[in-house]
């Protein structure tokens, strides 16, 4: 029953995760292609300075926040994917462990019932009902048949 509910939850989370990823990709594409990220005049002024590299230009333009935002979004996506991956691996491991445990328990019980249980049961039966030290069934039958034989007359 628990496996059915976890399978049902995975059927809900799969499409939800796909929708979140598609929405994130669309938002990033709109941000990159549609947004005016830098004022062209400010960029030309920063680029005209000698001896600057990309980090200094991004710092002057205030664009390190965009890089930080992109890295944060990427980290969140990886974190969400890790959570879903963990849930899936844990569910698979539980199912596999349950199957193996059932098979091993059945094999162990069959071995126990076939090899060890008869001697244990015999021991307990002998404790409850001690072996009969009296005459055996053959002795009783022989005595009865002797009694029933016709007696010879002298």
mmCIF file of C-alpha atoms in Angstrom, residues 2-142:
data_model
loop_
_atom_site.group_PDB
_atom_site.id
_atom_site.type_symbol
_atom_site.label_atom_id
_atom_site.label_comp_id
_atom_site.label_asym_id
_atom_site.label_seq_id
_atom_site.Cartn_x
_atom_site.Cartn_y
_atom_site.Cartn_z
ATOM 1 C CA UNK A 2 2.839 2.366 0.821
ATOM 2 C CA UNK A 3 4.506 1.652 -2.534
ATOM 3 C CA UNK A 4 1.286 2.585 -4.340
ATOM 4 C CA UNK A 5 1.156 5.979 -2.597
ATOM 5 C CA UNK A 6 4.826 6.707 -3.349
ATOM 6 C CA UNK A 7 4.232 5.799 -7.013
ATOM 7 C CA UNK A 8 1.234 8.119 -7.050
ATOM 8 C CA UNK A 9 3.333 10.933 -5.567
ATOM 9 C CA UNK A 10 6.022 10.393 -8.199
ATOM 10 C CA UNK A 11 3.392 10.652 -10.950
ATOM 11 C CA UNK A 12 2.485 14.098 -9.576
ATOM 12 C CA UNK A 13 6.037 15.373 -8.995
ATOM 13 C CA UNK A 14 7.383 14.341 -12.405
ATOM 14 C CA UNK A 15 5.175 16.677 -14.491
ATOM 15 C CA UNK A 16 5.470 19.406 -11.839
ATOM 16 C CA UNK A 17 9.258 19.227 -11.986
ATOM 17 C CA UNK A 18 9.193 19.338 -15.790
ATOM 18 C CA UNK A 19 6.921 22.408 -15.703
ATOM 19 C CA UNK A 20 9.241 24.196 -13.252
ATOM 20 C CA UNK A 21 12.265 23.460 -15.434
ATOM 21 C CA UNK A 22 10.530 24.636 -18.614
ATOM 22 C CA UNK A 23 9.391 27.815 -16.842
ATOM 23 C CA UNK A 24 12.944 28.466 -15.637
ATOM 24 C CA UNK A 25 14.356 28.013 -19.150
ATOM 25 C CA UNK A 26 11.768 30.404 -20.601
ATOM 26 C CA UNK A 27 12.514 32.999 -17.888
ATOM 27 C CA UNK A 28 16.253 32.770 -18.524
ATOM 28 C CA UNK A 29 15.736 33.077 -22.300
ATOM 29 C CA UNK A 30 13.541 36.144 -21.841
ATOM 30 C CA UNK A 31 16.065 37.658 -19.468
ATOM 31 C CA UNK A 32 18.954 37.153 -21.883
ATOM 32 C CA UNK A 33 17.283 38.049 -25.179
ATOM 33 C CA UNK A 34 14.655 40.619 -24.251
ATOM 34 C CA UNK A 35 15.959 42.577 -21.295
ATOM 35 C CA UNK A 36 18.132 45.659 -21.686
ATOM 36 C CA UNK A 37 20.888 44.472 -19.399
ATOM 37 C CA UNK A 38 23.359 47.305 -19.906
ATOM 38 C CA UNK A 39 23.048 50.910 -20.982
ATOM 39 C CA UNK A 40 25.107 51.117 -24.219
ATOM 40 C CA UNK A 41 26.657 54.465 -23.232
ATOM 41 C CA UNK A 42 27.789 53.081 -19.871
ATOM 42 C CA UNK A 43 29.241 50.035 -21.572
ATOM 43 C CA UNK A 44 31.164 52.173 -24.085
ATOM 44 C CA UNK A 45 32.586 54.296 -21.226
ATOM 45 C CA UNK A 46 33.668 51.227 -19.218
ATOM 46 C CA UNK A 47 35.180 49.581 -22.292
ATOM 47 C CA UNK A 48 37.200 52.695 -23.193
ATOM 48 C CA UNK A 49 39.258 52.469 -19.997
ATOM 49 C CA UNK A 50 42.604 50.758 -20.468
ATOM 50 C CA UNK A 51 43.773 47.663 -18.569
ATOM 51 C CA UNK A 52 40.366 46.376 -17.502
ATOM 52 C CA UNK A 53 39.278 42.779 -17.731
ATOM 53 C CA UNK A 54 35.765 41.305 -17.851
ATOM 54 C CA UNK A 55 35.378 41.234 -14.053
ATOM 55 C CA UNK A 56 36.183 44.948 -13.702
ATOM 56 C CA UNK A 57 33.830 45.883 -16.538
ATOM 57 C CA UNK A 58 31.016 43.743 -15.045
ATOM 58 C CA UNK A 59 31.679 45.366 -11.676
ATOM 59 C CA UNK A 60 31.483 48.874 -13.120
ATOM 60 C CA UNK A 61 28.319 48.040 -15.019
ATOM 61 C CA UNK A 62 26.677 46.373 -12.024
ATOM 62 C CA UNK A 63 26.257 43.099 -13.868
ATOM 63 C CA UNK A 64 27.813 40.792 -11.274
ATOM 64 C CA UNK A 65 24.355 40.609 -9.759
ATOM 65 C CA UNK A 66 23.100 38.916 -12.950
ATOM 66 C CA UNK A 67 25.894 36.363 -12.736
ATOM 67 C CA UNK A 68 25.059 35.782 -9.079
ATOM 68 C CA UNK A 69 21.372 35.378 -9.925
ATOM 69 C CA UNK A 70 22.132 32.870 -12.689
ATOM 70 C CA UNK A 71 24.422 30.862 -10.419
ATOM 71 C CA UNK A 72 21.823 30.895 -7.649
ATOM 72 C CA UNK A 73 19.093 29.674 -10.023
ATOM 73 C CA UNK A 74 21.404 26.946 -11.320
ATOM 74 C CA UNK A 75 22.183 25.892 -7.750
ATOM 75 C CA UNK A 76 18.481 25.762 -6.867
ATOM 76 C CA UNK A 77 17.737 23.630 -9.927
ATOM 77 C CA UNK A 78 20.528 21.238 -8.992
ATOM 78 C CA UNK A 79 19.227 21.099 -5.408
ATOM 79 C CA UNK A 80 15.667 20.346 -6.516
ATOM 80 C CA UNK A 81 16.908 17.695 -8.941
ATOM 81 C CA UNK A 82 18.991 16.160 -6.137
ATOM 82 C CA UNK A 83 15.944 15.925 -3.879
ATOM 83 C CA UNK A 84 13.882 14.203 -6.573
ATOM 84 C CA UNK A 85 16.803 11.915 -7.395
ATOM 85 C CA UNK A 86 17.204 10.972 -3.741
ATOM 86 C CA UNK A 87 13.499 10.189 -3.409
ATOM 87 C CA UNK A 88 13.591 8.006 -6.532
ATOM 88 C CA UNK A 89 16.724 6.120 -5.466
ATOM 89 C CA UNK A 90 15.363 5.595 -1.945
ATOM 90 C CA UNK A 91 12.073 4.260 -3.309
ATOM 91 C CA UNK A 92 13.878 1.869 -5.656
ATOM 92 C CA UNK A 93 16.184 0.699 -2.878
ATOM 93 C CA UNK A 94 13.242 0.015 -0.553
ATOM 94 C CA UNK A 95 11.444 -1.991 -3.232
ATOM 95 C CA UNK A 96 14.558 -4.012 -4.049
ATOM 96 C CA UNK A 97 15.322 -4.641 -0.373
ATOM 97 C CA UNK A 98 11.738 -5.753 0.247
ATOM 98 C CA UNK A 99 11.856 -8.210 -2.657
ATOM 99 C CA UNK A 100 15.185 -9.658 -1.548
ATOM 100 C CA UNK A 101 14.054 -9.906 2.078
ATOM 101 C CA UNK A 102 10.898 -11.791 1.092
ATOM 102 C CA UNK A 103 12.838 -14.249 -1.078
ATOM 103 C CA UNK A 104 15.496 -14.834 1.587
ATOM 104 C CA UNK A 105 12.905 -15.269 4.339
ATOM 105 C CA UNK A 106 11.027 -17.837 2.256
ATOM 106 C CA UNK A 107 14.213 -19.756 1.455
ATOM 107 C CA UNK A 108 15.308 -19.703 5.103
ATOM 108 C CA UNK A 109 11.895 -20.857 6.348
ATOM 109 C CA UNK A 110 11.766 -23.681 3.789
ATOM 110 C CA UNK A 111 15.215 -24.850 4.863
ATOM 111 C CA UNK A 112 14.278 -24.615 8.535
ATOM 112 C CA UNK A 113 10.994 -26.481 8.090
ATOM 113 C CA UNK A 114 12.623 -29.245 6.051
ATOM 114 C CA UNK A 115 15.803 -29.758 8.068
ATOM 115 C CA UNK A 116 15.450 -28.612 11.661
ATOM 116 C CA UNK A 117 11.747 -28.509 12.501
ATOM 117 C CA UNK A 118 11.085 -32.302 12.350
ATOM 118 C CA UNK A 119 13.735 -33.060 14.993
ATOM 119 C CA UNK A 120 12.520 -30.245 17.230
ATOM 120 C CA UNK A 121 8.900 -31.376 16.900
ATOM 121 C CA UNK A 122 9.887 -35.004 17.581
ATOM 122 C CA UNK A 123 11.771 -33.911 20.717
ATOM 123 C CA UNK A 124 8.770 -31.978 22.054
ATOM 124 C CA UNK A 125 6.366 -34.824 21.272
ATOM 125 C CA UNK A 126 8.603 -37.268 23.148
ATOM 126 C CA UNK A 127 8.641 -34.884 26.112
ATOM 127 C CA UNK A 128 4.859 -34.643 26.130
ATOM 128 C CA UNK A 129 4.124 -38.286 25.326
ATOM 129 C CA UNK A 130 6.895 -40.516 26.634
ATOM 130 C CA UNK A 131 7.675 -43.627 24.563
ATOM 131 C CA UNK A 132 5.498 -46.607 25.524
ATOM 132 C CA UNK A 133 7.480 -49.227 27.448
ATOM 133 C CA UNK A 134 4.562 -51.662 27.505
ATOM 134 C CA UNK A 135 3.677 -54.315 24.996
ATOM 135 C CA UNK A 136 3.696 -53.372 21.363
ATOM 136 C CA UNK A 137 0.722 -53.686 19.079
ATOM 137 C CA UNK A 138 2.032 -57.016 17.778
ATOM 138 C CA UNK A 139 2.276 -58.416 21.317
ATOM 139 C CA UNK A 140 -1.306 -57.392 22.068
ATOM 140 C CA UNK A 141 -2.595 -58.941 18.834
ATOM 141 C CA UNK A 142 -0.751 -62.189 19.501
#
